[in-house]
Amino acid sequence: MALLQKGIKIDSNNIPQHIAIIMDGNGRWAKRRGLTRSMGHREGARVVKKIIEQAYDIGIRYLTFFAFSNENWARPKAEVDELMRLYLEYLKSAENETNDKNVRVRIIGSREGLSKEIIDQINKIEKGTLNRDRMTLMIALNYGGRQDILQATQKIAEDVRNGVLAIDEITQEEFQRKLYTEDVPDPDLLIRTSGEMRISNFLIWQCSYTEFYFTPVLWPDFTEKDLKEAIIEYQRRNRRFGDVK
Ligand code: FPP
């Protein structure tokens, strides 16, 4: 069916459970066309919707997008404002857009600094999609991996102070539950577009054993074929998790 295209075939027995994506290159895409950076982000948002549909059809259980890092506030105010407008628009449309699909939407990251309007929409969509369970779509908004680890540490410290957790009960599993991703399994595959080869403070705890896939394609040019290729490359990898196989 749709998984077969131009000779490329995804092995349906080895589908990554969780794919995380760093969407990079919107600005360069726009610049090359003489467009504003904001237009690049708008085009990027269009691609996000397309890739969600494809991931859903393939049977990906968790899909996470790095939308805005807690370092992105340093960008020019006009660009930050435009990105926030885009996220608000997206959050307002996402519940309806996923209505015919069994998609749960979760927003990970700090709420600090986000407008009340955005926070209200986040709460609305998280509540409205809570019982959906075929795919979980996670948007990392105002997210940073170090910040995630810090806030988890603070929650652990609070539990210890309140006497509900003993120091020797601080296990990796316990720590993981305090991260923004909570019960979500670690990403199997991390895709970064635009040729940059770094993790940029994204899910740094969670990506300990993740397979990385870097492509020179700029995010607005990323197609269904590119996702398919990334998954096929993932399926060629030999995951050992520190063991010998
Ligand atoms: C990086 O490209 C991209 C971002 C900081 C924003 C990503 C946002 C979107 C794709 C918009 C919509 C997303 C959702 C979830 C609705 P860049 O600006 O750093 O590009 P550059 O490196 O070429 O300058």
PDB file of C-alpha atoms and ligand atoms in Angstrom:
ATOM      1  CA  MET A   1       0.000   0.000   0.000  1.00  0.00           C
ATOM      2  CA  ALA A   2       1.176   3.550   0.691  1.00  0.00           C
ATOM      3  CA  LEU A   3       4.323   2.217   2.342  1.00  0.00           C
ATOM      4  CA  LEU A   4       5.566   1.003  -1.017  1.00  0.00           C
ATOM      5  CA  GLN A   5       6.886   3.777  -3.210  1.00  0.00           C
ATOM      6  CA  LYS A   6       9.593   3.845  -5.814  1.00  0.00           C
ATOM      7  CA  GLY A   7      11.067   0.567  -4.619  1.00  0.00           C
ATOM      8  CA  ILE A   8      11.549   1.751  -1.049  1.00  0.00           C
ATOM      9  CA  LYS A   9       9.933  -0.526   1.457  1.00  0.00           C
ATOM     10  CA  ILE A  10       9.479  -0.063   5.169  1.00  0.00           C
ATOM     11  CA  ASP A  11       9.666  -3.239   7.233  1.00  0.00           C
ATOM     12  CA  SER A  12       6.366  -3.174   9.093  1.00  0.00           C
ATOM     13  CA  ASN A  13       7.815  -5.456  11.797  1.00  0.00           C
ATOM     14  CA  ASN A  14      10.437  -2.916  12.828  1.00  0.00           C
ATOM     15  CA  ILE A  15       8.677   0.437  12.926  1.00  0.00           C
ATOM     16  CA  PRO A  16      10.288   2.918  15.359  1.00  0.00           C
ATOM     17  CA  GLN A  17       7.897   3.393  18.227  1.00  0.00           C
ATOM     18  CA  HIS A  18       8.930   7.002  18.862  1.00  0.00           C
ATOM     19  CA  ILE A  19      10.348   9.469  16.329  1.00  0.00           C
ATOM     20  CA  ALA A  20      11.635  12.880  17.432  1.00  0.00           C
ATOM     21  CA  ILE A  21      12.288  15.607  14.887  1.00  0.00           C
ATOM     22  CA  ILE A  22      14.421  18.758  14.993  1.00  0.00           C
ATOM     23  CA  MET A  23      12.948  20.849  12.188  1.00  0.00           C
ATOM     24  CA  ASP A  24      15.818  23.008  11.058  1.00  0.00           C
ATOM     25  CA  GLY A  25      16.366  25.209   8.029  1.00  0.00           C
ATOM     26  CA  ASN A  26      13.179  27.278   7.735  1.00  0.00           C
ATOM     27  CA  GLY A  27      15.179  30.498   7.722  1.00  0.00           C
ATOM     28  CA  ARG A  28      17.629  29.340   5.045  1.00  0.00           C
ATOM     29  CA  TRP A  29      14.786  27.984   2.925  1.00  0.00           C
ATOM     30  CA  ALA A  30      13.089  31.389   3.022  1.00  0.00           C
ATOM     31  CA  LYS A  31      16.276  33.348   2.418  1.00  0.00           C
ATOM     32  CA  ARG A  32      17.073  31.358  -0.721  1.00  0.00           C
ATOM     33  CA  ARG A  33      13.703  32.393  -2.095  1.00  0.00           C
ATOM     34  CA  GLY A  34      13.934  36.020  -1.035  1.00  0.00           C
ATOM     35  CA  LEU A  35      11.132  35.466   1.491  1.00  0.00           C
ATOM     36  CA  THR A  36      10.929  36.473   5.139  1.00  0.00           C
ATOM     37  CA  ARG A  37      11.966  33.980   7.849  1.00  0.00           C
ATOM     38  CA  SER A  38       8.350  33.936   9.022  1.00  0.00           C
ATOM     39  CA  MET A  39       7.284  32.649   5.628  1.00  0.00           C
ATOM     40  CA  GLY A  40       9.786  29.836   6.079  1.00  0.00           C
ATOM     41  CA  HIS A  41       8.193  28.951   9.426  1.00  0.00           C
ATOM     42  CA  ARG A  42       4.715  29.005   7.843  1.00  0.00           C
ATOM     43  CA  GLU A  43       5.893  26.604   5.175  1.00  0.00           C
ATOM     44  CA  GLY A  44       7.468  24.515   7.944  1.00  0.00           C
ATOM     45  CA  ALA A  45       4.109  24.312   9.722  1.00  0.00           C
ATOM     46  CA  ARG A  46       2.526  22.979   6.540  1.00  0.00           C
ATOM     47  CA  VAL A  47       5.132  20.210   6.420  1.00  0.00           C
ATOM     48  CA  VAL A  48       4.473  19.363  10.102  1.00  0.00           C
ATOM     49  CA  LYS A  49       0.841  18.577   9.261  1.00  0.00           C
ATOM     50  CA  LYS A  50       1.821  16.388   6.327  1.00  0.00           C
ATOM     51  CA  ILE A  51       4.368  14.422   8.334  1.00  0.00           C
ATOM     52  CA  ILE A  52       1.892  13.862  11.194  1.00  0.00           C
ATOM     53  CA  GLU A  53      -0.549  12.292   8.722  1.00  0.00           C
ATOM     54  CA  GLN A  54       2.140  10.044   7.276  1.00  0.00           C
ATOM     55  CA  ALA A  55       3.485   8.967  10.678  1.00  0.00           C
ATOM     56  CA  TYR A  56      -0.074   8.143  11.734  1.00  0.00           C
ATOM     57  CA  ASP A  57      -0.613   5.996   8.642  1.00  0.00           C
ATOM     58  CA  ILE A  58       2.676   4.170   9.141  1.00  0.00           C
ATOM     59  CA  GLY A  59       1.748   3.376  12.749  1.00  0.00           C
ATOM     60  CA  ILE A  60       4.258   5.502  14.650  1.00  0.00           C
ATOM     61  CA  ARG A  61       3.066   5.565  18.286  1.00  0.00           C
ATOM     62  CA  TYR A  62       4.872   8.721  19.437  1.00  0.00           C
ATOM     63  CA  LEU A  63       5.955  11.674  17.328  1.00  0.00           C
ATOM     64  CA  THR A  64       7.757  14.632  18.899  1.00  0.00           C
ATOM     65  CA  PHE A  65       8.585  17.947  17.229  1.00  0.00           C
ATOM     66  CA  PHE A  66      11.072  20.476  18.599  1.00  0.00           C
ATOM     67  CA  ALA A  67       9.061  23.636  17.930  1.00  0.00           C
ATOM     68  CA  PHE A  68      10.653  26.198  20.235  1.00  0.00           C
ATOM     69  CA  SER A  69      13.607  25.852  22.548  1.00  0.00           C
ATOM     70  CA  ASN A  70      14.018  27.890  25.695  1.00  0.00           C
ATOM     71  CA  GLU A  71      17.005  29.471  23.966  1.00  0.00           C
ATOM     72  CA  ASN A  72      14.845  30.630  21.025  1.00  0.00           C
ATOM     73  CA  TRP A  73      13.583  33.616  23.068  1.00  0.00           C
ATOM     74  CA  ALA A  74      16.887  35.266  22.107  1.00  0.00           C
ATOM     75  CA  ARG A  75      15.718  35.585  18.470  1.00  0.00           C
ATOM     76  CA  PRO A  76      14.488  38.982  17.238  1.00  0.00           C
ATOM     77  CA  LYS A  77      11.199  39.864  18.943  1.00  0.00           C
ATOM     78  CA  ALA A  78       9.312  40.041  15.633  1.00  0.00           C
ATOM     79  CA  GLU A  79      10.318  36.455  14.803  1.00  0.00           C
ATOM     80  CA  VAL A  80       9.426  35.189  18.294  1.00  0.00           C
ATOM     81  CA  ASP A  81       6.034  36.948  18.063  1.00  0.00           C
ATOM     82  CA  GLU A  82       5.365  35.401  14.666  1.00  0.00           C
ATOM     83  CA  LEU A  83       6.338  31.928  15.899  1.00  0.00           C
ATOM     84  CA  MET A  84       4.040  32.309  18.927  1.00  0.00           C
ATOM     85  CA  ARG A  85       1.204  33.418  16.591  1.00  0.00           C
ATOM     86  CA  LEU A  86       1.865  30.319  14.518  1.00  0.00           C
ATOM     87  CA  TYR A  87       1.783  28.001  17.552  1.00  0.00           C
ATOM     88  CA  LEU A  88      -1.422  29.555  18.838  1.00  0.00           C
ATOM     89  CA  GLU A  89      -3.015  29.124  15.426  1.00  0.00           C
ATOM     90  CA  TYR A  90      -1.770  25.547  15.279  1.00  0.00           C
ATOM     91  CA  LEU A  91      -3.026  24.701  18.775  1.00  0.00           C
ATOM     92  CA  LYS A  92      -6.435  26.182  17.955  1.00  0.00           C
ATOM     93  CA  SER A  93      -6.750  24.084  14.814  1.00  0.00           C
ATOM     94  CA  ALA A  94      -5.083  20.902  16.031  1.00  0.00           C
ATOM     95  CA  GLU A  95      -7.999  19.498  18.024  1.00  0.00           C
ATOM     96  CA  ASN A  96     -10.345  19.752  15.044  1.00  0.00           C
ATOM     97  CA  GLU A  97      -7.727  18.644  12.595  1.00  0.00           C
ATOM     98  CA  THR A  98      -7.051  15.484  14.556  1.00  0.00           C
ATOM     99  CA  ASN A  99     -10.770  14.898  15.162  1.00  0.00           C
ATOM    100  CA  ASP A 100     -11.035  12.119  12.637  1.00  0.00           C
ATOM    101  CA  LYS A 101      -7.881  10.591  14.078  1.00  0.00           C
ATOM    102  CA  ASN A 102      -7.092   8.899  17.317  1.00  0.00           C
ATOM    103  CA  VAL A 103      -4.277  11.356  18.213  1.00  0.00           C
ATOM    104  CA  ARG A 104      -3.447  12.584  21.677  1.00  0.00           C
ATOM    105  CA  VAL A 105      -1.678  15.944  21.783  1.00  0.00           C
ATOM    106  CA  ARG A 106       0.783  16.823  24.550  1.00  0.00           C
ATOM    107  CA  ILE A 107       2.901  19.926  24.886  1.00  0.00           C
ATOM    108  CA  ILE A 108       6.215  19.455  26.689  1.00  0.00           C
ATOM    109  CA  GLY A 109       8.350  22.253  28.087  1.00  0.00           C
ATOM    110  CA  SER A 110       8.073  25.066  30.567  1.00  0.00           C
ATOM    111  CA  ARG A 111       4.890  27.146  30.672  1.00  0.00           C
ATOM    112  CA  GLU A 112       6.906  30.089  31.991  1.00  0.00           C
ATOM    113  CA  GLY A 113       6.960  33.000  29.553  1.00  0.00           C
ATOM    114  CA  LEU A 114       4.130  31.629  27.396  1.00  0.00           C
ATOM    115  CA  SER A 115       1.060  33.854  26.986  1.00  0.00           C
ATOM    116  CA  LYS A 116      -2.139  33.022  28.859  1.00  0.00           C
ATOM    117  CA  GLU A 117      -3.855  32.483  25.514  1.00  0.00           C
ATOM    118  CA  ILE A 118      -1.338  29.814  24.519  1.00  0.00           C
ATOM    119  CA  ILE A 119      -1.449  28.146  27.959  1.00  0.00           C
ATOM    120  CA  ASP A 120      -5.276  28.041  27.789  1.00  0.00           C
ATOM    121  CA  GLN A 121      -5.119  26.396  24.367  1.00  0.00           C
ATOM    122  CA  ILE A 122      -2.523  23.895  25.585  1.00  0.00           C
ATOM    123  CA  ASN A 123      -4.756  22.918  28.498  1.00  0.00           C
ATOM    124  CA  LYS A 124      -7.762  22.670  26.199  1.00  0.00           C
ATOM    125  CA  ILE A 125      -6.143  20.432  23.622  1.00  0.00           C
ATOM    126  CA  GLU A 126      -4.387  18.225  26.187  1.00  0.00           C
ATOM    127  CA  LYS A 127      -7.696  17.694  28.001  1.00  0.00           C
ATOM    128  CA  GLY A 128      -9.716  17.286  24.809  1.00  0.00           C
ATOM    129  CA  THR A 129      -7.451  14.580  23.387  1.00  0.00           C
ATOM    130  CA  LEU A 130      -6.542  12.814  26.641  1.00  0.00           C
ATOM    131  CA  ASN A 131      -8.365   9.592  25.852  1.00  0.00           C
ATOM    132  CA  ARG A 132      -6.993   9.138  22.356  1.00  0.00           C
ATOM    133  CA  ASP A 133      -4.377   6.434  22.100  1.00  0.00           C
ATOM    134  CA  ARG A 134      -3.302   5.439  18.614  1.00  0.00           C
ATOM    135  CA  MET A 135      -0.615   8.110  18.348  1.00  0.00           C
ATOM    136  CA  THR A 136       0.727  10.674  20.789  1.00  0.00           C
ATOM    137  CA  LEU A 137       1.850  13.890  19.177  1.00  0.00           C
ATOM    138  CA  MET A 138       4.225  15.841  21.385  1.00  0.00           C
ATOM    139  CA  ILE A 139       5.142  19.419  20.659  1.00  0.00           C
ATOM    140  CA  ALA A 140       8.214  20.645  22.533  1.00  0.00           C
ATOM    141  CA  LEU A 141       7.442  24.295  23.143  1.00  0.00           C
ATOM    142  CA  ASN A 142       9.701  26.388  25.356  1.00  0.00           C
ATOM    143  CA  TYR A 143      11.639  23.183  25.931  1.00  0.00           C
ATOM    144  CA  GLY A 144      15.291  22.589  26.832  1.00  0.00           C
ATOM    145  CA  GLY A 145      16.831  19.270  27.821  1.00  0.00           C
ATOM    146  CA  ARG A 146      18.895  20.699  30.680  1.00  0.00           C
ATOM    147  CA  GLN A 147      15.883  22.591  31.951  1.00  0.00           C
ATOM    148  CA  ASP A 148      13.882  19.339  31.795  1.00  0.00           C
ATOM    149  CA  ILE A 149      16.506  17.564  33.918  1.00  0.00           C
ATOM    150  CA  LEU A 150      16.580  20.488  36.369  1.00  0.00           C
ATOM    151  CA  GLN A 151      12.815  20.586  36.844  1.00  0.00           C
ATOM    152  CA  ALA A 152      12.798  16.804  37.350  1.00  0.00           C
ATOM    153  CA  THR A 153      15.521  17.195  39.985  1.00  0.00           C
ATOM    154  CA  GLN A 154      13.472  19.850  41.751  1.00  0.00           C
ATOM    155  CA  LYS A 155      10.429  17.539  41.854  1.00  0.00           C
ATOM    156  CA  ILE A 156      12.585  14.711  43.236  1.00  0.00           C
ATOM    157  CA  ALA A 157      14.070  17.029  45.889  1.00  0.00           C
ATOM    158  CA  GLU A 158      10.584  18.140  46.881  1.00  0.00           C
ATOM    159  CA  ASP A 159       9.426  14.520  47.241  1.00  0.00           C
ATOM    160  CA  VAL A 160      12.452  13.766  49.410  1.00  0.00           C
ATOM    161  CA  ARG A 161      11.824  16.863  51.527  1.00  0.00           C
ATOM    162  CA  ASN A 162       8.170  15.865  51.945  1.00  0.00           C
ATOM    163  CA  GLY A 163       9.192  12.377  53.012  1.00  0.00           C
ATOM    164  CA  VAL A 164       7.401  10.623  50.133  1.00  0.00           C
ATOM    165  CA  LEU A 165      10.641   9.465  48.510  1.00  0.00           C
ATOM    166  CA  ALA A 166      13.785   8.030  50.118  1.00  0.00           C
ATOM    167  CA  ILE A 167      17.182   8.824  48.608  1.00  0.00           C
ATOM    168  CA  ASP A 168      17.795   5.202  47.644  1.00  0.00           C
ATOM    169  CA  GLU A 169      14.459   5.218  45.817  1.00  0.00           C
ATOM    170  CA  ILE A 170      15.801   7.751  43.296  1.00  0.00           C
ATOM    171  CA  THR A 171      16.172   5.343  40.406  1.00  0.00           C
ATOM    172  CA  GLN A 172      16.422   6.025  36.681  1.00  0.00           C
ATOM    173  CA  GLU A 173      12.783   4.971  36.321  1.00  0.00           C
ATOM    174  CA  GLU A 174      11.699   7.321  39.109  1.00  0.00           C
ATOM    175  CA  PHE A 175      13.700  10.161  37.581  1.00  0.00           C
ATOM    176  CA  GLN A 176      12.256   9.489  34.153  1.00  0.00           C
ATOM    177  CA  ARG A 177       8.736   9.806  35.500  1.00  0.00           C
ATOM    178  CA  LYS A 178       9.546  13.338  36.640  1.00  0.00           C
ATOM    179  CA  LEU A 179      10.703  14.478  33.189  1.00  0.00           C
ATOM    180  CA  TYR A 180       8.256  16.312  30.933  1.00  0.00           C
ATOM    181  CA  THR A 181       8.002  13.152  28.843  1.00  0.00           C
ATOM    182  CA  GLU A 182       6.913  11.146  31.936  1.00  0.00           C
ATOM    183  CA  ASP A 183       5.718   7.733  30.745  1.00  0.00           C
ATOM    184  CA  VAL A 184       6.601   8.215  27.072  1.00  0.00           C
ATOM    185  CA  PRO A 185       9.197   5.720  25.804  1.00  0.00           C
ATOM    186  CA  ASP A 186      12.536   7.180  24.703  1.00  0.00           C
ATOM    187  CA  PRO A 187      12.847   8.144  21.028  1.00  0.00           C
ATOM    188  CA  ASP A 188      14.086   5.317  18.824  1.00  0.00           C
ATOM    189  CA  LEU A 189      14.946   7.679  16.008  1.00  0.00           C
ATOM    190  CA  LEU A 190      15.900  11.352  16.025  1.00  0.00           C
ATOM    191  CA  ILE A 191      15.798  13.188  12.711  1.00  0.00           C
ATOM    192  CA  ARG A 192      17.463  16.562  12.200  1.00  0.00           C
ATOM    193  CA  THR A 193      17.133  18.428   8.935  1.00  0.00           C
ATOM    194  CA  SER A 194      19.299  21.076   7.245  1.00  0.00           C
ATOM    195  CA  GLY A 195      22.676  19.394   7.622  1.00  0.00           C
ATOM    196  CA  GLU A 196      23.385  20.478  11.212  1.00  0.00           C
ATOM    197  CA  MET A 197      24.706  17.568  13.250  1.00  0.00           C
ATOM    198  CA  ARG A 198      23.992  18.322  16.867  1.00  0.00           C
ATOM    199  CA  ILE A 199      21.295  17.669  19.441  1.00  0.00           C
ATOM    200  CA  SER A 200      20.879  21.311  20.561  1.00  0.00           C
ATOM    201  CA  ASN A 201      19.668  20.523  24.064  1.00  0.00           C
ATOM    202  CA  PHE A 202      16.714  18.456  22.828  1.00  0.00           C
ATOM    203  CA  LEU A 203      15.622  15.432  24.946  1.00  0.00           C
ATOM    204  CA  ILE A 204      19.195  14.908  26.135  1.00  0.00           C
ATOM    205  CA  TRP A 205      18.278  12.406  28.864  1.00  0.00           C
ATOM    206  CA  GLN A 206      15.805  10.604  26.629  1.00  0.00           C
ATOM    207  CA  CYS A 207      18.152  10.270  23.620  1.00  0.00           C
ATOM    208  CA  SER A 208      20.835   8.186  25.385  1.00  0.00           C
ATOM    209  CA  TYR A 209      20.308   5.235  23.023  1.00  0.00           C
ATOM    210  CA  THR A 210      18.467   6.942  20.191  1.00  0.00           C
ATOM    211  CA  GLU A 211      19.560   6.446  16.584  1.00  0.00           C
ATOM    212  CA  PHE A 212      20.416   9.782  14.954  1.00  0.00           C
ATOM    213  CA  TYR A 213      19.595  10.573  11.337  1.00  0.00           C
ATOM    214  CA  PHE A 214      20.876  13.767   9.764  1.00  0.00           C
ATOM    215  CA  THR A 215      19.748  14.967   6.360  1.00  0.00           C
ATOM    216  CA  PRO A 216      20.800  18.061   4.398  1.00  0.00           C
ATOM    217  CA  VAL A 217      17.176  18.642   3.323  1.00  0.00           C
ATOM    218  CA  LEU A 218      15.782  21.905   4.736  1.00  0.00           C
ATOM    219  CA  TRP A 219      12.647  21.343   6.824  1.00  0.00           C
ATOM    220  CA  PRO A 220      10.193  23.061   4.421  1.00  0.00           C
ATOM    221  CA  ASP A 221      11.459  20.711   1.671  1.00  0.00           C
ATOM    222  CA  PHE A 222      11.105  17.576   3.821  1.00  0.00           C
ATOM    223  CA  THR A 223       8.708  15.133   2.172  1.00  0.00           C
ATOM    224  CA  GLU A 224       7.039  11.803   2.845  1.00  0.00           C
ATOM    225  CA  LYS A 225       9.860  10.200   0.877  1.00  0.00           C
ATOM    226  CA  ASP A 226      12.435  11.702   3.265  1.00  0.00           C
ATOM    227  CA  LEU A 227      10.626  10.299   6.301  1.00  0.00           C
ATOM    228  CA  LYS A 228      10.459   6.927   4.650  1.00  0.00           C
ATOM    229  CA  GLU A 229      14.193   7.015   3.917  1.00  0.00           C
ATOM    230  CA  ALA A 230      14.948   7.927   7.525  1.00  0.00           C
ATOM    231  CA  ILE A 231      12.894   4.977   8.771  1.00  0.00           C
ATOM    232  CA  ILE A 232      14.547   2.601   6.315  1.00  0.00           C
ATOM    233  CA  GLU A 233      17.989   3.807   7.426  1.00  0.00           C
ATOM    234  CA  TYR A 234      16.904   3.265  11.053  1.00  0.00           C
ATOM    235  CA  GLN A 235      15.907  -0.285  10.165  1.00  0.00           C
ATOM    236  CA  ARG A 236      19.433  -0.941   8.872  1.00  0.00           C
ATOM    237  CA  ARG A 237      20.994   0.031  12.198  1.00  0.00           C
ATOM    238  CA  ASN A 238      22.087  -2.537  14.707  1.00  0.00           C
ATOM    239  CA  ARG A 239      20.860  -1.345  18.093  1.00  0.00           C
ATOM    240  CA  ARG A 240      22.837  -2.837  20.945  1.00  0.00           C
ATOM    241  CA  PHE A 241      22.050  -0.668  23.986  1.00  0.00           C
ATOM    242  CA  GLY A 242      25.546  -1.318  25.315  1.00  0.00           C
ATOM    243  CA  ASP A 243      25.201  -5.064  24.893  1.00  0.00           C
ATOM    244  CA  VAL A 244      26.943  -7.270  22.318  1.00  0.00           C
ATOM    245  CA  LYS A 245      24.723  -8.747  19.643  1.00  0.00           C
TER     246      LYS A 245
HETATM  247  C1  FPP B   1      14.401  26.146  12.922  1.00  0.00           C
HETATM  248  O1  FPP B   1      14.653  26.774  11.687  1.00  0.00           O
HETATM  249  C2  FPP B   1      13.004  26.143  13.199  1.00  0.00           C
HETATM  250  C3  FPP B   1      12.390  26.720  14.288  1.00  0.00           C
HETATM  251  C4  FPP B   1      13.066  27.397  15.393  1.00  0.00           C
HETATM  252  C5  FPP B   1      10.941  26.695  14.426  1.00  0.00           C
HETATM  253  C6  FPP B   1      10.258  25.467  13.986  1.00  0.00           C
HETATM  254  C7  FPP B   1       8.878  25.809  13.726  1.00  0.00           C
HETATM  255  C8  FPP B   1       8.114  25.384  12.734  1.00  0.00           C
HETATM  256  C9  FPP B   1       8.505  24.390  11.716  1.00  0.00           C
HETATM  257  C10 FPP B   1       6.778  25.965  12.615  1.00  0.00           C
HETATM  258  C11 FPP B   1       5.599  25.189  12.984  1.00  0.00           C
HETATM  259  C12 FPP B   1       5.669  24.133  13.984  1.00  0.00           C
HETATM  260  C13 FPP B   1       4.570  23.603  14.561  1.00  0.00           C
HETATM  261  C14 FPP B   1       4.712  22.496  15.522  1.00  0.00           C
HETATM  262  C15 FPP B   1       3.221  24.090  14.264  1.00  0.00           C
HETATM  263  P1  FPP B   1      15.584  28.044  11.692  1.00  0.00           P
HETATM  264  O2  FPP B   1      14.710  29.261  11.791  1.00  0.00           O
HETATM  265  O3  FPP B   1      16.602  27.930  12.763  1.00  0.00           O
HETATM  266  O4  FPP B   1      16.231  27.959  10.272  1.00  0.00           O
HETATM  267  P2  FPP B   1      17.700  28.423   9.878  1.00  0.00           P
HETATM  268  O5  FPP B   1      18.656  27.620  10.703  1.00  0.00           O
HETATM  269  O6  FPP B   1      17.775  28.109   8.424  1.00  0.00           O
HETATM  270  O7  FPP B   1      17.772  29.888  10.151  1.00  0.00           O
END
